[in-house]
Amino acid sequence: MANLYKRTLTSLVSTVSTTVFTVPTATSAVVKSILVSNSNAGSTVAEVLISPTGVGSHIIIPAETIATKGFVDFAAGWDRNPNVLVLEAGDLLKIKVTTADVVATVSVLLIDRN
C-alpha cells in the first residue's frame, strides 16, 4: 500500500453545498484538517457534510459561525484534541456556507488499497 498526502483548495462561490474532496477509487482517506477561511466583511456560517459513495448528504459537523476575517479548522476537535475523519472510496466531502467567497482547504492522507 502506498501513502500519499494531498491538499485541496476550493473557493466556495455559492451558498449550496460544494464538494471539496472526492476519495479516489480503491483508496481510503484520513482527513487531517478541514480549514475554512472567511475573508468577507461579515461573518458566515459553515457546516461539513459527507455523501457516502456519492449518495445523499449527511451533516457530520454542525453549523459553526466563522467571524469576519476568521477561520475554523473543523477537524481540530475539542479541547485541542485533533479528530480524524476516515473516508472510503467514492465518498464526497462537502461544505456549505451562508456567504459566498469563502475558501476551504482540506488536507488528507490517501491510502491505496491495491
PDB file of N, CA and C in Angstrom:
ATOM      1  N   MET A   1       0.837  -1.191   0.000  1.00  0.00           N
ATOM      2  CA  MET A   1       0.000   0.000   0.000  1.00  0.00           C
ATOM      3  C   MET A   1       0.876   1.246   0.000  1.00  0.00           C
ATOM      4  N   ALA A   2       0.537   2.186  -0.837  1.00  0.00           N
ATOM      5  CA  ALA A   2       1.266   3.444  -0.894  1.00  0.00           C
ATOM      6  C   ALA A   2       0.467   4.528  -0.177  1.00  0.00           C
ATOM      7  N   ASN A   3       1.177   5.422   0.474  1.00  0.00           N
ATOM      8  CA  ASN A   3       0.548   6.566   1.137  1.00  0.00           C
ATOM      9  C   ASN A   3       0.908   7.829   0.375  1.00  0.00           C
ATOM     10  N   LEU A   4      -0.062   8.742   0.276  1.00  0.00           N
ATOM     11  CA  LEU A   4       0.154   9.998  -0.431  1.00  0.00           C
ATOM     12  C   LEU A   4      -0.578  11.101   0.316  1.00  0.00           C
ATOM     13  N   TYR A   5       0.128  12.158   0.662  1.00  0.00           N
ATOM     14  CA  TYR A   5      -0.506  13.319   1.277  1.00  0.00           C
ATOM     15  C   TYR A   5      -1.029  14.236   0.184  1.00  0.00           C
ATOM     16  N   LYS A   6      -2.219  14.776   0.389  1.00  0.00           N
ATOM     17  CA  LYS A   6      -2.832  15.638  -0.621  1.00  0.00           C
ATOM     18  C   LYS A   6      -3.525  16.804   0.063  1.00  0.00           C
ATOM     19  N   ARG A   7      -3.486  17.946  -0.624  1.00  0.00           N
ATOM     20  CA  ARG A   7      -4.188  19.139  -0.155  1.00  0.00           C
ATOM     21  C   ARG A   7      -5.043  19.648  -1.286  1.00  0.00           C
ATOM     22  N   THR A   8      -6.295  19.992  -0.950  1.00  0.00           N
ATOM     23  CA  THR A   8      -7.155  20.618  -1.950  1.00  0.00           C
ATOM     24  C   THR A   8      -7.517  22.013  -1.467  1.00  0.00           C
ATOM     25  N   LEU A   9      -7.668  22.915  -2.386  1.00  0.00           N
ATOM     26  CA  LEU A   9      -8.043  24.302  -2.094  1.00  0.00           C
ATOM     27  C   LEU A   9      -9.250  24.619  -2.964  1.00  0.00           C
ATOM     28  N   THR A  10     -10.373  24.978  -2.318  1.00  0.00           N
ATOM     29  CA  THR A  10     -11.611  25.206  -3.047  1.00  0.00           C
ATOM     30  C   THR A  10     -12.213  26.545  -2.662  1.00  0.00           C
ATOM     31  N   SER A  11     -12.529  27.372  -3.647  1.00  0.00           N
ATOM     32  CA  SER A  11     -13.273  28.609  -3.396  1.00  0.00           C
ATOM     33  C   SER A  11     -14.748  28.273  -3.373  1.00  0.00           C
ATOM     34  N   LEU A  12     -15.406  28.573  -2.276  1.00  0.00           N
ATOM     35  CA  LEU A  12     -16.841  28.323  -2.148  1.00  0.00           C
ATOM     36  C   LEU A  12     -17.561  29.571  -2.633  1.00  0.00           C
ATOM     37  N   VAL A  13     -17.970  29.539  -3.889  1.00  0.00           N
ATOM     38  CA  VAL A  13     -18.553  30.714  -4.537  1.00  0.00           C
ATOM     39  C   VAL A  13     -20.073  30.697  -4.522  1.00  0.00           C
ATOM     40  N   SER A  14     -20.632  29.707  -3.853  1.00  0.00           N
ATOM     41  CA  SER A  14     -22.081  29.571  -3.789  1.00  0.00           C
ATOM     42  C   SER A  14     -22.479  29.178  -2.372  1.00  0.00           C
ATOM     43  N   THR A  15     -23.749  29.395  -2.045  1.00  0.00           N
ATOM     44  CA  THR A  15     -24.219  29.030  -0.710  1.00  0.00           C
ATOM     45  C   THR A  15     -24.851  27.634  -0.675  1.00  0.00           C
ATOM     46  N   VAL A  16     -24.736  26.875  -1.752  1.00  0.00           N
ATOM     47  CA  VAL A  16     -25.172  25.478  -1.743  1.00  0.00           C
ATOM     48  C   VAL A  16     -23.969  24.609  -1.362  1.00  0.00           C
ATOM     49  N   SER A  17     -24.225  23.384  -0.936  1.00  0.00           N
ATOM     50  CA  SER A  17     -23.106  22.523  -0.538  1.00  0.00           C
ATOM     51  C   SER A  17     -22.211  22.263  -1.748  1.00  0.00           C
ATOM     52  N   THR A  18     -20.915  22.377  -1.517  1.00  0.00           N
ATOM     53  CA  THR A  18     -19.916  22.249  -2.568  1.00  0.00           C
ATOM     54  C   THR A  18     -18.966  21.108  -2.224  1.00  0.00           C
ATOM     55  N   THR A  19     -18.710  20.226  -3.175  1.00  0.00           N
ATOM     56  CA  THR A  19     -17.760  19.137  -2.954  1.00  0.00           C
ATOM     57  C   THR A  19     -16.349  19.703  -2.917  1.00  0.00           C
ATOM     58  N   VAL A  20     -15.647  19.429  -1.809  1.00  0.00           N
ATOM     59  CA  VAL A  20     -14.277  19.927  -1.653  1.00  0.00           C
ATOM     60  C   VAL A  20     -13.247  18.804  -1.748  1.00  0.00           C
ATOM     61  N   PHE A  21     -13.724  17.541  -1.676  1.00  0.00           N
ATOM     62  CA  PHE A  21     -12.811  16.411  -1.834  1.00  0.00           C
ATOM     63  C   PHE A  21     -13.608  15.161  -2.188  1.00  0.00           C
ATOM     64  N   THR A  22     -13.102  14.407  -3.142  1.00  0.00           N
ATOM     65  CA  THR A  22     -13.678  13.120  -3.534  1.00  0.00           C
ATOM     66  C   THR A  22     -12.606  12.055  -3.356  1.00  0.00           C
ATOM     67  N   VAL A  23     -12.925  10.991  -2.646  1.00  0.00           N
ATOM     68  CA  VAL A  23     -11.958   9.916  -2.423  1.00  0.00           C
ATOM     69  C   VAL A  23     -11.855   9.068  -3.689  1.00  0.00           C
ATOM     70  N   PRO A  24     -10.630   8.904  -4.208  1.00  0.00           N
ATOM     71  CA  PRO A  24     -10.443   8.123  -5.431  1.00  0.00           C
ATOM     72  C   PRO A  24     -10.806   6.639  -5.244  1.00  0.00           C
ATOM     73  N   THR A  25     -11.004   5.951  -6.359  1.00  0.00           N
ATOM     74  CA  THR A  25     -11.297   4.519  -6.375  1.00  0.00           C
ATOM     75  C   THR A  25     -10.161   3.744  -5.698  1.00  0.00           C
ATOM     76  N   ALA A  26     -10.506   2.674  -4.998  1.00  0.00           N
ATOM     77  CA  ALA A  26      -9.548   1.777  -4.336  1.00  0.00           C
ATOM     78  C   ALA A  26      -8.642   2.512  -3.353  1.00  0.00           C
ATOM     79  N   THR A  27      -9.185   3.521  -2.691  1.00  0.00           N
ATOM     80  CA  THR A  27      -8.406   4.347  -1.771  1.00  0.00           C
ATOM     81  C   THR A  27      -9.233   4.645  -0.520  1.00  0.00           C
ATOM     82  N   SER A  28      -8.565   4.733   0.598  1.00  0.00           N
ATOM     83  CA  SER A  28      -9.153   5.268   1.822  1.00  0.00           C
ATOM     84  C   SER A  28      -8.474   6.601   2.092  1.00  0.00           C
ATOM     85  N   ALA A  29      -9.163   7.495   2.794  1.00  0.00           N
ATOM     86  CA  ALA A  29      -8.591   8.812   3.088  1.00  0.00           C
ATOM     87  C   ALA A  29      -8.738   9.111   4.572  1.00  0.00           C
ATOM     88  N   VAL A  30      -7.667   9.592   5.169  1.00  0.00           N
ATOM     89  CA  VAL A  30      -7.681  10.053   6.549  1.00  0.00           C
ATOM     90  C   VAL A  30      -7.581  11.570   6.487  1.00  0.00           C
ATOM     91  N   VAL A  31      -8.653  12.252   6.883  1.00  0.00           N
ATOM     92  CA  VAL A  31      -8.698  13.715   6.806  1.00  0.00           C
ATOM     93  C   VAL A  31      -8.011  14.294   8.041  1.00  0.00           C
ATOM     94  N   LYS A  32      -6.983  15.088   7.807  1.00  0.00           N
ATOM     95  CA  LYS A  32      -6.219  15.704   8.893  1.00  0.00           C
ATOM     96  C   LYS A  32      -6.765  17.072   9.267  1.00  0.00           C
ATOM     97  N   SER A  33      -7.158  17.863   8.254  1.00  0.00           N
ATOM     98  CA  SER A  33      -7.709  19.187   8.556  1.00  0.00           C
ATOM     99  C   SER A  33      -8.734  19.598   7.508  1.00  0.00           C
ATOM    100  N   ILE A  34      -9.720  20.371   7.979  1.00  0.00           N
ATOM    101  CA  ILE A  34     -10.750  20.963   7.124  1.00  0.00           C
ATOM    102  C   ILE A  34     -10.805  22.431   7.534  1.00  0.00           C
ATOM    103  N   LEU A  35      -9.968  23.226   6.905  1.00  0.00           N
ATOM    104  CA  LEU A  35      -9.814  24.627   7.271  1.00  0.00           C
ATOM    105  C   LEU A  35     -10.698  25.492   6.380  1.00  0.00           C
ATOM    106  N   VAL A  36     -11.595  26.279   6.992  1.00  0.00           N
ATOM    107  CA  VAL A  36     -12.467  27.174   6.242  1.00  0.00           C
ATOM    108  C   VAL A  36     -12.134  28.597   6.651  1.00  0.00           C
ATOM    109  N   SER A  37     -11.760  29.422   5.665  1.00  0.00           N
ATOM    110  CA  SER A  37     -11.341  30.806   5.903  1.00  0.00           C
ATOM    111  C   SER A  37     -12.370  31.775   5.345  1.00  0.00           C
ATOM    112  N   ASN A  38     -12.722  32.759   6.152  1.00  0.00           N
ATOM    113  CA  ASN A  38     -13.713  33.759   5.763  1.00  0.00           C
ATOM    114  C   ASN A  38     -13.035  35.119   5.635  1.00  0.00           C
ATOM    115  N   SER A  39     -12.878  35.600   4.421  1.00  0.00           N
ATOM    116  CA  SER A  39     -12.252  36.908   4.212  1.00  0.00           C
ATOM    117  C   SER A  39     -13.291  37.998   3.956  1.00  0.00           C
ATOM    118  N   ASN A  40     -14.562  37.655   4.145  1.00  0.00           N
ATOM    119  CA  ASN A  40     -15.644  38.613   3.907  1.00  0.00           C
ATOM    120  C   ASN A  40     -15.718  39.678   4.997  1.00  0.00           C
ATOM    121  N   ALA A  41     -16.464  40.743   4.721  1.00  0.00           N
ATOM    122  CA  ALA A  41     -16.648  41.826   5.692  1.00  0.00           C
ATOM    123  C   ALA A  41     -17.601  41.430   6.810  1.00  0.00           C
ATOM    124  N   GLY A  42     -18.379  40.366   6.614  1.00  0.00           N
ATOM    125  CA  GLY A  42     -19.311  39.884   7.637  1.00  0.00           C
ATOM    126  C   GLY A  42     -19.048  38.428   7.957  1.00  0.00           C
ATOM    127  N   SER A  43     -19.654  37.948   9.014  1.00  0.00           N
ATOM    128  CA  SER A  43     -19.465  36.550   9.397  1.00  0.00           C
ATOM    129  C   SER A  43     -20.217  35.622   8.440  1.00  0.00           C
ATOM    130  N   THR A  44     -19.883  34.352   8.507  1.00  0.00           N
ATOM    131  CA  THR A  44     -20.573  33.330   7.728  1.00  0.00           C
ATOM    132  C   THR A  44     -20.774  32.114   8.609  1.00  0.00           C
ATOM    133  N   VAL A  45     -21.679  31.262   8.227  1.00  0.00           N
ATOM    134  CA  VAL A  45     -21.911  30.013   8.942  1.00  0.00           C
ATOM    135  C   VAL A  45     -21.563  28.883   7.985  1.00  0.00           C
ATOM    136  N   ALA A  46     -20.800  27.901   8.478  1.00  0.00           N
ATOM    137  CA  ALA A  46     -20.382  26.782   7.634  1.00  0.00           C
ATOM    138  C   ALA A  46     -20.710  25.468   8.322  1.00  0.00           C
ATOM    139  N   GLU A  47     -21.008  24.448   7.509  1.00  0.00           N
ATOM    140  CA  GLU A  47     -21.199  23.101   8.022  1.00  0.00           C
ATOM    141  C   GLU A  47     -20.530  22.125   7.070  1.00  0.00           C
ATOM    142  N   VAL A  48     -20.118  20.983   7.616  1.00  0.00           N
ATOM    143  CA  VAL A  48     -19.420  19.970   6.830  1.00  0.00           C
ATOM    144  C   VAL A  48     -20.347  18.774   6.660  1.00  0.00           C
ATOM    145  N   LEU A  49     -20.416  18.288   5.413  1.00  0.00           N
ATOM    146  CA  LEU A  49     -21.290  17.165   5.085  1.00  0.00           C
ATOM    147  C   LEU A  49     -20.483  16.063   4.406  1.00  0.00           C
ATOM    148  N   ILE A  50     -21.022  14.853   4.448  1.00  0.00           N
ATOM    149  CA  ILE A  50     -20.419  13.741   3.737  1.00  0.00           C
ATOM    150  C   ILE A  50     -21.508  13.071   2.909  1.00  0.00           C
ATOM    151  N   SER A  51     -21.123  12.655   1.701  1.00  0.00           N
ATOM    152  CA  SER A  51     -22.007  11.857   0.841  1.00  0.00           C
ATOM    153  C   SER A  51     -21.331  10.509   0.664  1.00  0.00           C
ATOM    154  N   PRO A  52     -21.744   9.503   1.451  1.00  0.00           N
ATOM    155  CA  PRO A  52     -21.121   8.184   1.313  1.00  0.00           C
ATOM    156  C   PRO A  52     -21.313   7.639  -0.099  1.00  0.00           C
ATOM    157  N   THR A  53     -20.225   7.274  -0.719  1.00  0.00           N
ATOM    158  CA  THR A  53     -20.187   6.804  -2.110  1.00  0.00           C
ATOM    159  C   THR A  53     -20.983   7.707  -3.047  1.00  0.00           C
ATOM    160  N   GLY A  54     -21.033   8.992  -2.717  1.00  0.00           N
ATOM    161  CA  GLY A  54     -21.670   9.989  -3.561  1.00  0.00           C
ATOM    162  C   GLY A  54     -23.177  10.039  -3.481  1.00  0.00           C
ATOM    163  N   VAL A  55     -23.778   9.308  -2.537  1.00  0.00           N
ATOM    164  CA  VAL A  55     -25.235   9.239  -2.444  1.00  0.00           C
ATOM    165  C   VAL A  55     -25.713   9.963  -1.187  1.00  0.00           C
ATOM    166  N   GLY A  56     -26.669  10.887  -1.365  1.00  0.00           N
ATOM    167  CA  GLY A  56     -27.215  11.614  -0.222  1.00  0.00           C
ATOM    168  C   GLY A  56     -26.204  12.562   0.397  1.00  0.00           C
ATOM    169  N   SER A  57     -26.627  13.272   1.416  1.00  0.00           N
ATOM    170  CA  SER A  57     -25.735  14.161   2.160  1.00  0.00           C
ATOM    171  C   SER A  57     -26.098  14.100   3.626  1.00  0.00           C
ATOM    172  N   HIS A  58     -25.102  13.933   4.458  1.00  0.00           N
ATOM    173  CA  HIS A  58     -25.296  13.858   5.896  1.00  0.00           C
ATOM    174  C   HIS A  58     -24.394  14.876   6.575  1.00  0.00           C
ATOM    175  N   ILE A  59     -24.967  15.695   7.450  1.00  0.00           N
ATOM    176  CA  ILE A  59     -24.167  16.670   8.181  1.00  0.00           C
ATOM    177  C   ILE A  59     -23.340  15.911   9.211  1.00  0.00           C
ATOM    178  N   ILE A  60     -22.017  16.063   9.151  1.00  0.00           N
ATOM    179  CA  ILE A  60     -21.161  15.400  10.129  1.00  0.00           C
ATOM    180  C   ILE A  60     -20.578  16.395  11.132  1.00  0.00           C
ATOM    181  N   ILE A  61     -20.505  17.649  10.746  1.00  0.00           N
ATOM    182  CA  ILE A  61     -20.083  18.701  11.673  1.00  0.00           C
ATOM    183  C   ILE A  61     -21.098  19.820  11.541  1.00  0.00           C
ATOM    184  N   PRO A  62     -21.869  20.085  12.607  1.00  0.00           N
ATOM    185  CA  PRO A  62     -22.955  21.058  12.522  1.00  0.00           C
ATOM    186  C   PRO A  62     -22.457  22.476  12.281  1.00  0.00           C
ATOM    187  N   ALA A  63     -23.411  23.329  11.943  1.00  0.00           N
ATOM    188  CA  ALA A  63     -23.111  24.717  11.595  1.00  0.00           C
ATOM    189  C   ALA A  63     -22.301  25.415  12.675  1.00  0.00           C
ATOM    190  N   GLU A  64     -21.305  26.142  12.227  1.00  0.00           N
ATOM    191  CA  GLU A  64     -20.479  26.941  13.124  1.00  0.00           C
ATOM    192  C   GLU A  64     -20.230  28.297  12.480  1.00  0.00           C
ATOM    193  N   THR A  65     -20.330  29.344  13.276  1.00  0.00           N
ATOM    194  CA  THR A  65     -20.109  30.697  12.777  1.00  0.00           C
ATOM    195  C   THR A  65     -18.617  30.968  12.664  1.00  0.00           C
ATOM    196  N   ILE A  66     -18.233  31.551  11.528  1.00  0.00           N
ATOM    197  CA  ILE A  66     -16.845  31.964  11.310  1.00  0.00           C
ATOM    198  C   ILE A  66     -16.852  33.483  11.236  1.00  0.00           C
ATOM    199  N   ALA A  67     -16.137  34.108  12.123  1.00  0.00           N
ATOM    200  CA  ALA A  67     -16.118  35.559  12.231  1.00  0.00           C
ATOM    201  C   ALA A  67     -15.499  36.217  11.004  1.00  0.00           C
ATOM    202  N   THR A  68     -15.737  37.503  10.875  1.00  0.00           N
ATOM    203  CA  THR A  68     -15.122  38.307   9.827  1.00  0.00           C
ATOM    204  C   THR A  68     -13.609  38.144   9.876  1.00  0.00           C
ATOM    205  N   LYS A  69     -13.016  37.867   8.739  1.00  0.00           N
ATOM    206  CA  LYS A  69     -11.564  37.685   8.610  1.00  0.00           C
ATOM    207  C   LYS A  69     -11.055  36.565   9.511  1.00  0.00           C
ATOM    208  N   GLY A  70     -11.909  35.567   9.795  1.00  0.00           N
ATOM    209  CA  GLY A  70     -11.537  34.467  10.672  1.00  0.00           C
ATOM    210  C   GLY A  70     -11.483  33.143   9.942  1.00  0.00           C
ATOM    211  N   PHE A  71     -11.164  32.086  10.693  1.00  0.00           N
ATOM    212  CA  PHE A  71     -11.122  30.739  10.138  1.00  0.00           C
ATOM    213  C   PHE A  71     -11.468  29.733  11.230  1.00  0.00           C
ATOM    214  N   VAL A  72     -11.857  28.542  10.794  1.00  0.00           N
ATOM    215  CA  VAL A  72     -12.130  27.430  11.691  1.00  0.00           C
ATOM    216  C   VAL A  72     -11.546  26.174  11.062  1.00  0.00           C
ATOM    217  N   ASP A  73     -10.857  25.373  11.873  1.00  0.00           N
ATOM    218  CA  ASP A  73     -10.433  24.048  11.418  1.00  0.00           C
ATOM    219  C   ASP A  73     -11.438  23.055  11.982  1.00  0.00           C
ATOM    220  N   PHE A  74     -12.336  22.586  11.128  1.00  0.00           N
ATOM    221  CA  PHE A  74     -13.414  21.710  11.560  1.00  0.00           C
ATOM    222  C   PHE A  74     -12.918  20.350  12.029  1.00  0.00           C
ATOM    223  N   ALA A  75     -11.679  19.987  11.734  1.00  0.00           N
ATOM    224  CA  ALA A  75     -11.141  18.706  12.187  1.00  0.00           C
ATOM    225  C   ALA A  75     -10.265  18.863  13.426  1.00  0.00           C
ATOM    226  N   ALA A  76     -10.208  20.060  13.988  1.00  0.00           N
ATOM    227  CA  ALA A  76      -9.319  20.319  15.123  1.00  0.00           C
ATOM    228  C   ALA A  76      -9.777  19.645  16.406  1.00  0.00           C
ATOM    229  N   GLY A  77     -11.060  19.375  16.530  1.00  0.00           N
ATOM    230  CA  GLY A  77     -11.546  18.711  17.723  1.00  0.00           C
ATOM    231  C   GLY A  77     -11.793  19.681  18.858  1.00  0.00           C
ATOM    232  N   TRP A  78     -12.198  19.125  19.951  1.00  0.00           N
ATOM    233  CA  TRP A  78     -12.494  19.926  21.130  1.00  0.00           C
ATOM    234  C   TRP A  78     -11.354  19.790  22.113  1.00  0.00           C
ATOM    235  N   ASP A  79     -11.148  20.800  22.912  1.00  0.00           N
ATOM    236  CA  ASP A  79     -10.073  20.814  23.913  1.00  0.00           C
ATOM    237  C   ASP A  79      -8.718  20.534  23.295  1.00  0.00           C
ATOM    238  N   ARG A  80      -8.540  20.988  22.057  1.00  0.00           N
ATOM    239  CA  ARG A  80      -7.278  20.862  21.322  1.00  0.00           C
ATOM    240  C   ARG A  80      -6.861  19.427  21.047  1.00  0.00           C
ATOM    241  N   ASN A  81      -7.800  18.489  21.098  1.00  0.00           N
ATOM    242  CA  ASN A  81      -7.522  17.106  20.727  1.00  0.00           C
ATOM    243  C   ASN A  81      -7.957  16.917  19.287  1.00  0.00           C
ATOM    244  N   PRO A  82      -7.021  16.627  18.391  1.00  0.00           N
ATOM    245  CA  PRO A  82      -7.401  16.509  16.979  1.00  0.00           C
ATOM    246  C   PRO A  82      -8.312  15.318  16.734  1.00  0.00           C
ATOM    247  N   ASN A  83      -9.249  15.509  15.844  1.00  0.00           N
ATOM    248  CA  ASN A  83     -10.120  14.431  15.395  1.00  0.00           C
ATOM    249  C   ASN A  83      -9.617  13.925  14.062  1.00  0.00           C
ATOM    250  N   VAL A  84      -9.952  12.699  13.744  1.00  0.00           N
ATOM    251  CA  VAL A  84      -9.596  12.132  12.454  1.00  0.00           C
ATOM    252  C   VAL A  84     -10.891  11.640  11.813  1.00  0.00           C
ATOM    253  N   LEU A  85     -11.053  11.964  10.554  1.00  0.00           N
ATOM    254  CA  LEU A  85     -12.213  11.525   9.788  1.00  0.00           C
ATOM    255  C   LEU A  85     -11.715  10.558   8.724  1.00  0.00           C
ATOM    256  N   VAL A  86     -12.274   9.362   8.702  1.00  0.00           N
ATOM    257  CA  VAL A  86     -11.887   8.357   7.716  1.00  0.00           C
ATOM    258  C   VAL A  86     -12.971   8.291   6.648  1.00  0.00           C
ATOM    259  N   LEU A  87     -12.550   8.413   5.398  1.00  0.00           N
ATOM    260  CA  LEU A  87     -13.460   8.330   4.257  1.00  0.00           C
ATOM    261  C   LEU A  87     -13.052   7.150   3.387  1.00  0.00           C
ATOM    262  N   GLU A  88     -14.044   6.556   2.714  1.00  0.00           N
ATOM    263  CA  GLU A  88     -13.801   5.416   1.845  1.00  0.00           C
ATOM    264  C   GLU A  88     -13.940   5.820   0.376  1.00  0.00           C
ATOM    265  N   ALA A  89     -13.536   4.933  -0.503  1.00  0.00           N
ATOM    266  CA  ALA A  89     -13.577   5.180  -1.949  1.00  0.00           C
ATOM    267  C   ALA A  89     -14.954   5.666  -2.381  1.00  0.00           C
ATOM    268  N   GLY A  90     -14.974   6.749  -3.137  1.00  0.00           N
ATOM    269  CA  GLY A  90     -16.216   7.298  -3.663  1.00  0.00           C
ATOM    270  C   GLY A  90     -16.932   8.273  -2.746  1.00  0.00           C
ATOM    271  N   ASP A  91     -16.497   8.386  -1.488  1.00  0.00           N
ATOM    272  CA  ASP A  91     -17.121   9.346  -0.571  1.00  0.00           C
ATOM    273  C   ASP A  91     -16.816  10.773  -1.018  1.00  0.00           C
ATOM    274  N   LEU A  92     -17.789  11.666  -0.831  1.00  0.00           N
ATOM    275  CA  LEU A  92     -17.614  13.087  -1.130  1.00  0.00           C
ATOM    276  C   LEU A  92     -17.635  13.864   0.177  1.00  0.00           C
ATOM    277  N   LEU A  93     -16.688  14.755   0.360  1.00  0.00           N
ATOM    278  CA  LEU A  93     -16.672  15.673   1.494  1.00  0.00           C
ATOM    279  C   LEU A  93     -17.154  17.016   0.963  1.00  0.00           C
ATOM    280  N   LYS A  94     -18.180  17.579   1.619  1.00  0.00           N
ATOM    281  CA  LYS A  94     -18.786  18.817   1.139  1.00  0.00           C
ATOM    282  C   LYS A  94     -18.815  19.859   2.253  1.00  0.00           C
ATOM    283  N   ILE A  95     -18.860  21.114   1.845  1.00  0.00           N
ATOM    284  CA  ILE A  95     -19.005  22.226   2.787  1.00  0.00           C
ATOM    285  C   ILE A  95     -20.097  23.149   2.266  1.00  0.00           C
ATOM    286  N   LYS A  96     -20.928  23.590   3.186  1.00  0.00           N
ATOM    287  CA  LYS A  96     -21.990  24.539   2.851  1.00  0.00           C
ATOM    288  C   LYS A  96     -21.789  25.781   3.708  1.00  0.00           C
ATOM    289  N   VAL A  97     -21.841  26.954   3.071  1.00  0.00           N
ATOM    290  CA  VAL A  97     -21.672  28.230   3.777  1.00  0.00           C
ATOM    291  C   VAL A  97     -22.852  29.147   3.480  1.00  0.00           C
ATOM    292  N   THR A  98     -23.041  30.141   4.345  1.00  0.00           N
ATOM    293  CA  THR A  98     -24.148  31.077   4.144  1.00  0.00           C
ATOM    294  C   THR A  98     -23.725  32.332   3.399  1.00  0.00           C
ATOM    295  N   THR A  99     -22.421  32.501   3.188  1.00  0.00           N
ATOM    296  CA  THR A  99     -21.897  33.653   2.453  1.00  0.00           C
ATOM    297  C   THR A  99     -20.902  33.141   1.415  1.00  0.00           C
ATOM    298  N   ALA A 100     -21.046  33.573   0.188  1.00  0.00           N
ATOM    299  CA  ALA A 100     -20.126  33.143  -0.870  1.00  0.00           C
ATOM    300  C   ALA A 100     -18.744  33.752  -0.667  1.00  0.00           C
ATOM    301  N   ASP A 101     -17.796  33.295  -1.459  1.00  0.00           N
ATOM    302  CA  ASP A 101     -16.410  33.772  -1.436  1.00  0.00           C
ATOM    303  C   ASP A 101     -15.695  33.424  -0.137  1.00  0.00           C
ATOM    304  N   VAL A 102     -15.849  32.171   0.267  1.00  0.00           N
ATOM    305  CA  VAL A 102     -15.144  31.601   1.406  1.00  0.00           C
ATOM    306  C   VAL A 102     -14.224  30.528   0.828  1.00  0.00           C
ATOM    307  N   VAL A 103     -13.082  30.269   1.480  1.00  0.00           N
ATOM    308  CA  VAL A 103     -12.116  29.307   0.954  1.00  0.00           C
ATOM    309  C   VAL A 103     -11.987  28.121   1.912  1.00  0.00           C
ATOM    310  N   ALA A 104     -11.984  26.915   1.343  1.00  0.00           N
ATOM    311  CA  ALA A 104     -11.814  25.690   2.124  1.00  0.00           C
ATOM    312  C   ALA A 104     -10.525  24.994   1.696  1.00  0.00           C
ATOM    313  N   THR A 105      -9.727  24.595   2.679  1.00  0.00           N
ATOM    314  CA  THR A 105      -8.515  23.831   2.439  1.00  0.00           C
ATOM    315  C   THR A 105      -8.636  22.514   3.190  1.00  0.00           C
ATOM    316  N   VAL A 106      -8.527  21.415   2.479  1.00  0.00           N
ATOM    317  CA  VAL A 106      -8.642  20.088   3.080  1.00  0.00           C
ATOM    318  C   VAL A 106      -7.308  19.373   2.907  1.00  0.00           C
ATOM    319  N   SER A 107      -6.792  18.808   4.004  1.00  0.00           N
ATOM    320  CA  SER A 107      -5.544  18.043   3.959  1.00  0.00           C
ATOM    321  C   SER A 107      -5.852  16.608   4.343  1.00  0.00           C
ATOM    322  N   VAL A 108      -5.419  15.668   3.487  1.00  0.00           N
ATOM    323  CA  VAL A 108      -5.730  14.260   3.695  1.00  0.00           C
ATOM    324  C   VAL A 108      -4.509  13.382   3.451  1.00  0.00           C
ATOM    325  N   LEU A 109      -4.558  12.202   4.067  1.00  0.00           N
ATOM    326  CA  LEU A 109      -3.602  11.146   3.768  1.00  0.00           C
ATOM    327  C   LEU A 109      -4.366  10.098   2.979  1.00  0.00           C
ATOM    328  N   LEU A 110      -3.950   9.854   1.741  1.00  0.00           N
ATOM    329  CA  LEU A 110      -4.586   8.844   0.895  1.00  0.00           C
ATOM    330  C   LEU A 110      -3.840   7.525   1.049  1.00  0.00           C
ATOM    331  N   ILE A 111      -4.593   6.445   1.247  1.00  0.00           N
ATOM    332  CA  ILE A 111      -4.013   5.115   1.409  1.00  0.00           C
ATOM    333  C   ILE A 111      -4.540   4.238   0.284  1.00  0.00           C
ATOM    334  N   ASP A 112      -3.650   3.824  -0.591  1.00  0.00           N
ATOM    335  CA  ASP A 112      -4.007   2.969  -1.727  1.00  0.00           C
ATOM    336  C   ASP A 112      -4.290   1.557  -1.220  1.00  0.00           C
ATOM    337  N   ARG A 113      -5.469   1.036  -1.540  1.00  0.00           N
ATOM    338  CA  ARG A 113      -5.853  -0.281  -1.049  1.00  0.00           C
ATOM    339  C   ARG A 113      -5.507  -1.394  -2.028  1.00  0.00           C
ATOM    340  N   ASN A 114      -4.823  -1.083  -3.118  1.00  0.00           N
ATOM    341  CA  ASN A 114      -4.411  -2.125  -4.066  1.00  0.00           C
ATOM    342  C   ASN A 114      -3.131  -2.796  -3.620  1.00  0.00           C
TER     343      ASN A 114
END
